[in-house]
Short mmCIF file of C-alpha atoms and ligand atoms in Angstrom, two decimals:
data_model
loop_
_atom_site.label_atom_id
_atom_site.label_comp_id
_atom_site.label_asym_id
_atom_site.label_seq_id
_atom_site.Cartn_x
_atom_site.Cartn_y
_atom_site.Cartn_z
CA MET A 42 -35.37 -1.50 -13.53
CA TYR A 43 -35.16 -2.11 -9.78
CA ILE A 44 -33.96 -4.97 -7.64
CA LEU A 45 -34.20 -5.69 -3.93
CA GLY A 46 -31.10 -6.61 -1.88
CA ILE A 47 -31.46 -8.52 1.39
CA GLU A 48 -28.70 -9.09 3.96
CA SER A 49 -29.24 -11.48 6.89
CA SER A 50 -25.98 -13.42 7.29
CA CYS A 51 -25.21 -12.45 10.90
CA ASP A 52 -26.56 -9.81 13.28
CA GLU A 53 -27.81 -7.15 10.88
CA THR A 54 -30.97 -7.20 8.79
CA GLY A 55 -30.47 -4.92 5.80
CA VAL A 56 -32.79 -4.26 2.85
CA ALA A 57 -32.08 -1.95 -0.09
CA VAL A 58 -33.52 -1.00 -3.46
CA TYR A 59 -31.04 -0.51 -6.30
CA GLY A 60 -31.98 0.79 -9.75
CA ARG A 61 -29.97 0.15 -12.89
CA ASP A 62 -29.84 3.85 -13.81
CA PRO A 63 -30.40 5.76 -10.56
CA GLY A 64 -28.17 3.42 -8.53
CA LEU A 65 -29.00 3.06 -4.84
CA VAL A 66 -32.45 4.47 -4.15
CA SER A 67 -33.11 3.32 -0.60
CA HIS A 68 -31.55 1.27 2.16
CA VAL A 69 -32.72 0.40 5.66
CA LEU A 70 -31.00 -1.50 8.44
CA HIS A 71 -31.87 -3.06 11.76
CA THR A 72 -28.96 -3.99 13.99
CA GLN A 73 -29.29 -6.70 16.62
CA ILE A 74 -26.27 -5.42 18.57
CA PRO A 75 -28.20 -4.37 21.72
CA MET A 76 -29.96 -7.77 21.77
CA HIS A 77 -26.70 -9.78 21.63
CA ALA A 78 -24.69 -7.38 23.81
CA GLU A 79 -25.88 -8.92 27.07
CA TYR A 80 -24.43 -12.30 25.95
CA GLY A 81 -21.10 -10.79 24.82
CA GLY A 82 -21.48 -12.05 21.25
CA VAL A 83 -23.94 -13.19 18.59
CA VAL A 84 -26.38 -15.89 19.73
CA PRO A 85 -27.22 -17.63 16.42
CA GLU A 86 -30.76 -18.76 17.31
CA LEU A 87 -31.74 -15.30 18.55
CA ALA A 88 -30.27 -13.79 15.37
CA SER A 89 -32.43 -16.03 13.13
CA ARG A 90 -35.60 -15.28 15.08
CA ASP A 91 -35.00 -11.56 14.91
CA HIS A 92 -34.33 -11.61 11.14
CA ILE A 93 -37.72 -13.32 10.68
CA LYS A 94 -39.42 -10.48 12.57
CA ARG A 95 -37.63 -7.71 10.63
CA LEU A 96 -37.59 -8.88 7.01
CA VAL A 97 -41.19 -7.98 6.06
CA PRO A 98 -41.38 -4.53 7.73
CA LEU A 99 -37.92 -3.56 6.47
CA THR A 100 -38.82 -4.59 2.91
CA ARG A 101 -42.02 -2.48 3.11
CA LEU A 102 -39.98 0.47 4.39
CA ALA A 103 -37.28 0.14 1.72
CA LEU A 104 -39.90 0.02 -1.05
CA GLU A 105 -41.80 2.95 0.46
CA GLN A 106 -38.64 5.06 0.72
CA ALA A 107 -37.77 4.16 -2.88
CA GLY A 108 -41.28 5.24 -3.95
CA ILE A 109 -41.94 1.95 -5.77
CA GLY A 110 -44.17 -1.09 -5.28
CA GLN A 111 -43.10 -4.74 -5.23
CA GLN A 112 -44.56 -5.13 -8.76
CA ASP A 113 -41.74 -2.79 -9.95
CA LEU A 114 -39.04 -5.27 -8.87
CA ALA A 115 -37.11 -7.26 -11.51
CA ALA A 116 -35.32 -9.56 -9.02
CA VAL A 117 -34.83 -10.28 -5.34
CA CYS A 118 -31.15 -10.66 -4.38
CA TYR A 119 -30.11 -12.12 -1.04
CA THR A 120 -26.98 -13.14 0.86
CA ALA A 121 -26.62 -16.91 0.37
CA GLY A 122 -23.33 -17.21 2.31
CA PRO A 123 -20.93 -17.30 3.98
CA GLY A 124 -22.49 -16.71 7.40
CA LEU A 125 -24.58 -18.28 10.17
CA ILE A 126 -26.68 -21.05 8.67
CA GLY A 127 -29.94 -20.16 10.44
CA ALA A 128 -29.58 -16.45 9.74
CA LEU A 129 -28.81 -17.14 6.06
CA LEU A 130 -31.83 -19.44 5.77
CA THR A 131 -34.24 -16.74 6.93
CA GLY A 132 -33.14 -14.34 4.16
CA ALA A 133 -32.94 -17.09 1.53
CA MET A 134 -36.43 -18.40 2.32
CA TYR A 135 -37.96 -14.96 2.41
CA ALA A 136 -36.24 -13.84 -0.81
CA GLY A 137 -37.17 -17.09 -2.57
CA ALA A 138 -40.82 -16.88 -1.49
CA LEU A 139 -41.13 -13.21 -2.47
CA ALA A 140 -39.47 -13.79 -5.85
CA TYR A 141 -41.67 -16.86 -6.52
CA ALA A 142 -44.84 -14.91 -5.68
CA LEU A 143 -43.76 -12.04 -7.94
CA LYS A 144 -42.61 -14.46 -10.70
CA ILE A 145 -39.17 -12.84 -10.83
CA PRO A 146 -35.68 -14.34 -10.27
CA ALA A 147 -34.13 -14.89 -6.84
CA VAL A 148 -30.40 -14.10 -7.05
CA PRO A 149 -27.96 -15.57 -4.49
CA VAL A 150 -25.16 -13.19 -3.46
CA HIS A 151 -21.76 -13.96 -1.89
CA HIS A 152 -21.47 -11.83 1.26
CA MET A 153 -17.74 -11.17 0.80
CA GLU A 154 -18.21 -10.17 -2.84
CA ALA A 155 -20.86 -7.74 -1.62
CA HIS A 156 -18.35 -6.25 0.88
CA LEU A 157 -15.69 -6.12 -1.81
CA LEU A 158 -17.96 -4.26 -4.24
CA ALA A 159 -19.32 -1.83 -1.61
CA PRO A 160 -16.86 0.93 -2.69
CA MET A 161 -18.64 0.81 -6.09
CA LEU A 162 -21.59 2.50 -4.35
CA GLU A 163 -19.46 5.65 -4.04
CA LYS A 164 -19.08 8.40 -6.68
CA VAL A 165 -15.41 7.64 -7.37
CA LYS A 166 -15.12 3.98 -8.30
CA PRO A 167 -12.03 1.78 -8.58
CA SER A 168 -11.00 0.60 -12.03
CA LEU A 169 -9.56 -2.84 -12.83
CA PRO A 170 -7.14 -4.31 -12.01
CA TYR A 171 -7.06 -3.79 -8.26
CA VAL A 172 -5.89 -5.45 -5.08
CA ALA A 173 -8.59 -5.78 -2.43
CA LEU A 174 -8.05 -6.08 1.31
CA LEU A 175 -11.13 -7.66 2.88
CA ILE A 176 -11.15 -7.31 6.66
CA SER A 177 -14.25 -8.40 8.55
CA GLY A 178 -15.31 -10.37 11.60
CA GLY A 179 -14.79 -13.73 9.90
CA HIS A 180 -12.33 -13.02 7.06
CA THR A 181 -8.95 -11.48 6.34
CA LEU A 182 -8.19 -11.75 2.64
CA LEU A 183 -5.90 -10.15 0.10
CA ILE A 184 -7.38 -10.56 -3.35
CA LEU A 185 -6.36 -9.69 -6.88
CA VAL A 186 -9.24 -8.61 -9.12
CA GLU A 187 -8.22 -8.50 -12.79
CA ASN A 188 -11.62 -9.27 -14.32
CA PRO A 189 -15.11 -8.43 -13.02
CA GLY A 190 -16.29 -11.03 -10.56
CA GLU A 191 -13.10 -13.12 -10.64
CA TYR A 192 -11.25 -13.20 -7.34
CA GLN A 193 -7.74 -14.60 -6.96
CA VAL A 194 -6.84 -15.07 -3.30
CA LEU A 195 -3.28 -13.83 -2.69
CA GLY A 196 -3.20 -14.29 1.06
CA GLN A 197 -5.40 -14.88 4.09
CA SER A 198 -5.25 -15.25 7.84
CA VAL A 199 -3.93 -18.59 9.02
CA ASP A 200 -5.74 -18.17 12.36
CA ASP A 201 -7.94 -15.30 13.66
CA ALA A 202 -9.59 -12.82 11.31
CA VAL A 203 -8.72 -9.16 11.96
CA GLY A 204 -12.23 -8.37 13.22
CA GLU A 205 -12.03 -11.36 15.54
CA ALA A 206 -8.69 -10.07 16.90
CA PHE A 207 -10.32 -6.66 17.51
CA ASP A 208 -13.33 -8.26 19.22
CA LYS A 209 -11.24 -10.59 21.42
CA THR A 210 -8.83 -7.79 22.42
CA ALA A 211 -11.78 -5.53 23.18
CA LYS A 212 -13.26 -8.23 25.42
CA LEU A 213 -9.96 -8.48 27.35
CA LEU A 214 -10.08 -4.69 27.81
CA GLY A 215 -13.66 -4.87 29.12
CA ILE A 216 -15.18 -3.19 26.06
CA PRO A 217 -18.69 -4.52 25.31
CA TYR A 218 -19.57 -6.41 22.11
CA PRO A 219 -19.03 -5.62 19.28
CA GLY A 220 -15.54 -4.62 20.32
CA GLY A 221 -14.13 -3.03 17.15
CA PRO A 222 -15.82 0.40 17.28
CA GLY A 223 -15.36 0.69 21.09
CA LEU A 224 -11.70 -0.28 20.85
CA GLU A 225 -11.18 2.38 18.17
CA LYS A 226 -12.62 5.06 20.47
CA LEU A 227 -10.40 4.02 23.38
CA ALA A 228 -7.32 3.70 21.12
CA LEU A 229 -7.69 7.31 19.92
CA GLN A 230 -6.78 8.43 23.46
CA GLY A 231 -3.69 6.20 23.68
CA ASP A 232 -0.05 6.14 22.64
CA ALA A 233 0.83 3.88 19.66
CA ALA A 234 4.42 3.37 20.84
CA ALA A 235 3.61 2.54 24.47
CA PHE A 236 3.71 -1.23 23.91
CA ASN A 237 5.81 -2.98 21.29
CA PHE A 238 3.38 -5.72 20.23
CA PRO A 239 4.46 -8.29 17.60
CA ARG A 240 3.77 -7.68 13.91
CA PRO A 241 3.18 -11.32 12.94
CA MET A 242 4.54 -12.70 9.64
CA LEU A 243 5.95 -9.32 8.64
CA HIS A 244 9.19 -10.81 7.39
CA SER A 245 7.59 -13.72 5.57
CA LYS A 246 7.48 -13.39 1.78
CA GLU A 247 4.00 -14.87 1.82
CA LEU A 248 0.95 -12.64 1.82
CA ASP A 249 -0.75 -14.58 4.62
CA PHE A 250 -1.58 -13.09 8.02
CA SER A 251 -1.58 -14.38 11.59
CA PHE A 252 -3.16 -12.57 14.53
CA ALA A 253 -3.31 -15.21 17.29
CA GLY A 254 0.16 -14.34 18.67
CA LEU A 255 -0.70 -10.66 18.82
CA LYS A 256 -3.80 -11.46 20.85
CA THR A 257 -1.68 -13.48 23.31
CA ALA A 258 0.80 -10.58 23.63
CA VAL A 259 -2.08 -8.25 24.47
CA LEU A 260 -3.38 -10.71 27.05
CA LEU A 261 0.05 -10.83 28.73
CA ALA A 262 0.26 -7.00 28.75
CA ILE A 263 -3.16 -6.76 30.38
CA GLU A 264 -2.27 -9.40 32.97
CA ALA A 265 0.90 -7.44 33.81
CA GLN A 266 -1.17 -4.41 34.87
CA PRO A 267 -1.82 -3.96 38.61
CA GLU A 268 -5.18 -5.49 39.56
CA GLY A 269 -8.10 -3.12 38.93
CA ASP A 270 -5.86 -0.58 37.20
CA SER A 271 -7.09 0.23 33.70
CA SER A 272 -5.07 3.44 33.33
CA ARG A 273 -2.95 1.98 30.50
CA TYR A 274 -5.81 0.35 28.58
CA ALA A 275 -5.96 3.19 26.02
CA ASP A 276 -2.22 2.71 25.35
CA ILE A 277 -2.75 -1.03 24.95
CA ALA A 278 -5.68 -0.46 22.56
CA ARG A 279 -3.65 2.02 20.49
CA SER A 280 -0.51 -0.12 20.39
CA PHE A 281 -2.60 -3.16 19.38
CA THR A 282 -4.25 -1.14 16.57
CA GLN A 283 -0.83 0.07 15.45
CA ALA A 284 0.49 -3.51 15.25
CA VAL A 285 -2.54 -4.58 13.16
CA THR A 286 -2.30 -1.46 10.98
CA ASP A 287 1.43 -1.94 10.32
CA THR A 288 0.86 -5.58 9.37
CA LEU A 289 -2.03 -4.79 7.01
CA THR A 290 -0.13 -1.89 5.43
CA HIS A 291 3.01 -3.98 4.93
CA LYS A 292 1.10 -6.85 3.27
CA CYS A 293 -0.86 -4.46 1.03
CA ARG A 294 2.39 -2.84 -0.10
CA ALA A 295 3.85 -6.28 -0.94
CA ALA A 296 0.69 -7.41 -2.76
CA LEU A 297 0.53 -4.22 -4.87
CA LYS A 298 4.19 -4.61 -5.79
CA ARG A 299 3.84 -8.27 -6.66
CA CYS A 300 0.80 -7.62 -8.88
CA HIS A 301 2.10 -4.33 -10.38
CA CYS A 302 -1.17 -2.75 -9.27
CA HIS A 303 -1.88 0.89 -8.40
CA ASN A 304 -5.41 0.56 -7.06
CA LEU A 305 -6.28 -0.69 -3.58
CA VAL A 306 -9.84 -1.45 -2.43
CA VAL A 307 -10.38 -1.84 1.31
CA ALA A 308 -13.65 -3.39 2.48
CA GLY A 309 -15.38 -5.20 5.36
CA GLY A 310 -16.36 -4.07 8.85
CA VAL A 311 -12.80 -3.37 10.06
CA SER A 312 -12.26 -0.96 7.14
CA ALA A 313 -14.39 1.51 9.15
CA ASN A 314 -11.37 1.96 11.47
CA SER A 315 -9.89 5.46 11.09
CA MET A 316 -6.28 4.48 11.94
CA ILE A 317 -6.29 1.70 9.34
CA ARG A 318 -7.90 4.04 6.76
CA GLU A 319 -5.27 6.71 7.40
CA SER A 320 -2.34 4.33 7.13
CA LEU A 321 -3.56 2.74 3.88
CA SER A 322 -4.33 6.18 2.41
CA ALA A 323 -0.77 7.28 3.28
CA LEU A 324 0.63 4.11 1.67
CA MET A 325 -1.21 4.80 -1.59
CA THR A 326 -0.03 8.43 -1.63
CA GLU A 327 3.51 7.20 -1.09
CA VAL A 328 3.38 4.65 -3.95
CA GLY A 329 1.48 7.01 -6.27
CA GLY A 330 -1.67 4.89 -6.35
CA ARG A 331 -5.27 5.29 -5.20
CA VAL A 332 -7.23 3.79 -2.34
CA PHE A 333 -10.99 3.16 -2.34
CA PHE A 334 -13.14 2.67 0.73
CA ALA A 335 -16.89 2.44 1.14
CA ARG A 336 -18.48 5.12 3.35
CA ARG A 337 -18.40 3.91 6.95
CA GLU A 338 -22.06 2.78 7.12
CA PHE A 339 -21.43 0.52 4.11
CA CYS A 340 -18.24 -1.00 5.59
CA THR A 341 -20.20 -3.11 8.07
CA ASP A 342 -23.03 -5.43 6.98
CA ASN A 343 -25.85 -3.74 5.04
CA GLY A 344 -28.42 -4.36 2.30
CA ALA A 345 -27.01 -1.78 -0.15
CA MET A 346 -23.86 -3.80 -0.87
CA VAL A 347 -25.96 -6.96 -1.42
CA ALA A 348 -28.23 -5.06 -3.81
CA TYR A 349 -25.22 -3.76 -5.77
CA ALA A 350 -23.50 -7.17 -6.04
CA GLY A 351 -26.87 -8.80 -6.79
CA MET A 352 -27.50 -6.37 -9.63
CA GLN A 353 -24.16 -7.30 -11.23
CA ARG A 354 -24.91 -11.04 -10.99
CA PHE A 355 -28.49 -10.48 -12.25
CA LEU A 356 -27.31 -8.42 -15.24
CA SER A 357 -24.90 -11.21 -16.20
CA GLY A 358 -27.76 -13.70 -16.09
CA GLN A 359 -26.68 -15.54 -12.96
CA CYS A 360 -30.05 -16.12 -11.33
CA GLY A 361 -30.68 -18.90 -8.83
CA THR A 362 -33.60 -21.28 -8.60
CA TYR A 363 -36.34 -20.94 -6.00
CA ALA A 364 -34.82 -23.84 -4.04
CA VAL A 365 -33.59 -22.62 -0.66
CA LYS A 366 -29.84 -23.23 -0.70
CA VAL A 367 -27.30 -21.46 1.50
CA HIS A 368 -23.53 -21.83 1.90
CA PRO A 369 -22.30 -21.14 5.47
CA ARG A 370 -18.78 -21.64 4.04
CA TRP A 371 -18.14 -20.41 0.54
CA SER A 372 -14.85 -19.43 -1.08
CA LEU A 373 -14.76 -16.26 -3.16
CA SER A 374 -12.55 -18.01 -5.70
CA ASP A 375 -15.43 -20.42 -6.49
CA LEU A 376 -17.52 -17.63 -8.04
CA PRO A 377 -17.91 -17.50 -11.81
CA GLY A 378 -16.84 -14.27 -13.54
CA LEU A 379 -19.32 -11.53 -14.35
O1 KG4 B 529 -18.11 -7.00 7.89
P1 KG4 B 529 -18.72 -7.04 9.22
O2 KG4 B 529 -19.80 -6.06 9.57
O3 KG4 B 529 -19.33 -8.46 9.50
C1 KG4 B 529 -18.75 -9.61 9.02
O4 KG4 B 529 -19.04 -9.96 7.84
O5 KG4 B 529 -17.96 -10.19 9.79
O6 KG4 B 529 -17.51 -6.93 10.25
C2 KG4 B 529 -17.71 -6.94 11.62
C3 KG4 B 529 -16.36 -6.77 12.29
C4 KG4 B 529 -16.43 -6.95 13.80
O7 KG4 B 529 -15.35 -7.76 14.19
C5 KG4 B 529 -16.27 -5.52 14.31
O8 KG4 B 529 -15.72 -5.45 15.60
C6 KG4 B 529 -15.36 -4.93 13.27
O9 KG4 B 529 -15.84 -5.45 12.05
N1 KG4 B 529 -15.39 -3.46 13.26
C7 KG4 B 529 -14.33 -2.68 13.56
C8 KG4 B 529 -14.79 -1.34 13.48
N2 KG4 B 529 -16.11 -1.35 13.14
C9 KG4 B 529 -16.46 -2.67 13.00
N3 KG4 B 529 -13.07 -2.99 13.86
C10 KG4 B 529 -12.21 -1.96 14.13
N4 KG4 B 529 -12.58 -0.66 14.09
C11 KG4 B 529 -13.85 -0.30 13.77
N5 KG4 B 529 -14.20 0.98 13.75
ZN1 ZN B 530 -19.85 -8.77 6.66
#
């Protein structure tokens, strides 16, 4: 039994085929990064128009690579939120129309649940209960997962999301959009101790995060450099990454302790960052637990994670109607269990 997974919540069109027994059988992706790069960020209207162009050819390609026809599909799963409203609508309308024509269910998927379950696409899978750190362009969340599909939010960012902090810092350093991967490359050449940037809310007992002050500290450090001199930018990038990494590691340690948990799942675009991965891996070795990441290509937006999450919702009978309904804002804690 096969299902199709469609991702179109932001600047990536992803389509994947997932089978109940074989698991992931194909996945294809088109990124709009070069198109938005000249504007320094995602232009929502351009994103929607591009998704419309890509959805049909990518679906054909995913089915062809899976070696199946559309008549073999049992459901069409799609990202219904959170995300850009126009971008979400393109995927929802296409998925709904395809499912209606094939007389099969259309299954709405929560984008952050899809990120959170992406490590389940790997051979070694986390077992319940686990604490999940979700770090993406729009979200920074610490979540306790005790039962399948039930997400208890332990903490979240009170201002900027981690990915947003990476992107804004990258912009200040003259790194083109999307800043995260470029900033990582630059940071690898720098010294983590060169600048002592703030580790916000480190001493608070709460599990919330704040990254706006860190961004301001970086801005001041950049402004203090002689005009036209970028010789210390690698040090700034590395010290910034170290401050973020220390904060994330500290909060994960506290969350694991509070929940008496030994499993940590790290997901979302920022979880592709090697310095963050290393620090969280070291933390789990230190506390005698295990850490689970998705492979890098499944950390950022993709169709495979939507197909996996969609399959779980489909198998528990949670199919949507053919009405086109999207949720640009949607809390993970509003989801029913699996
Ligand atoms: O999960 P994602 O692909 O999209 C959202 O749902 O937001 O995350 C995108 C975010 C962007 O802010 C991007 O700069 C960041 O993830 N990112 C990274 C890295 N790769 C992507 N941040 C730091 N290091 C990376 N290697
Ligand atoms: Zn995402």
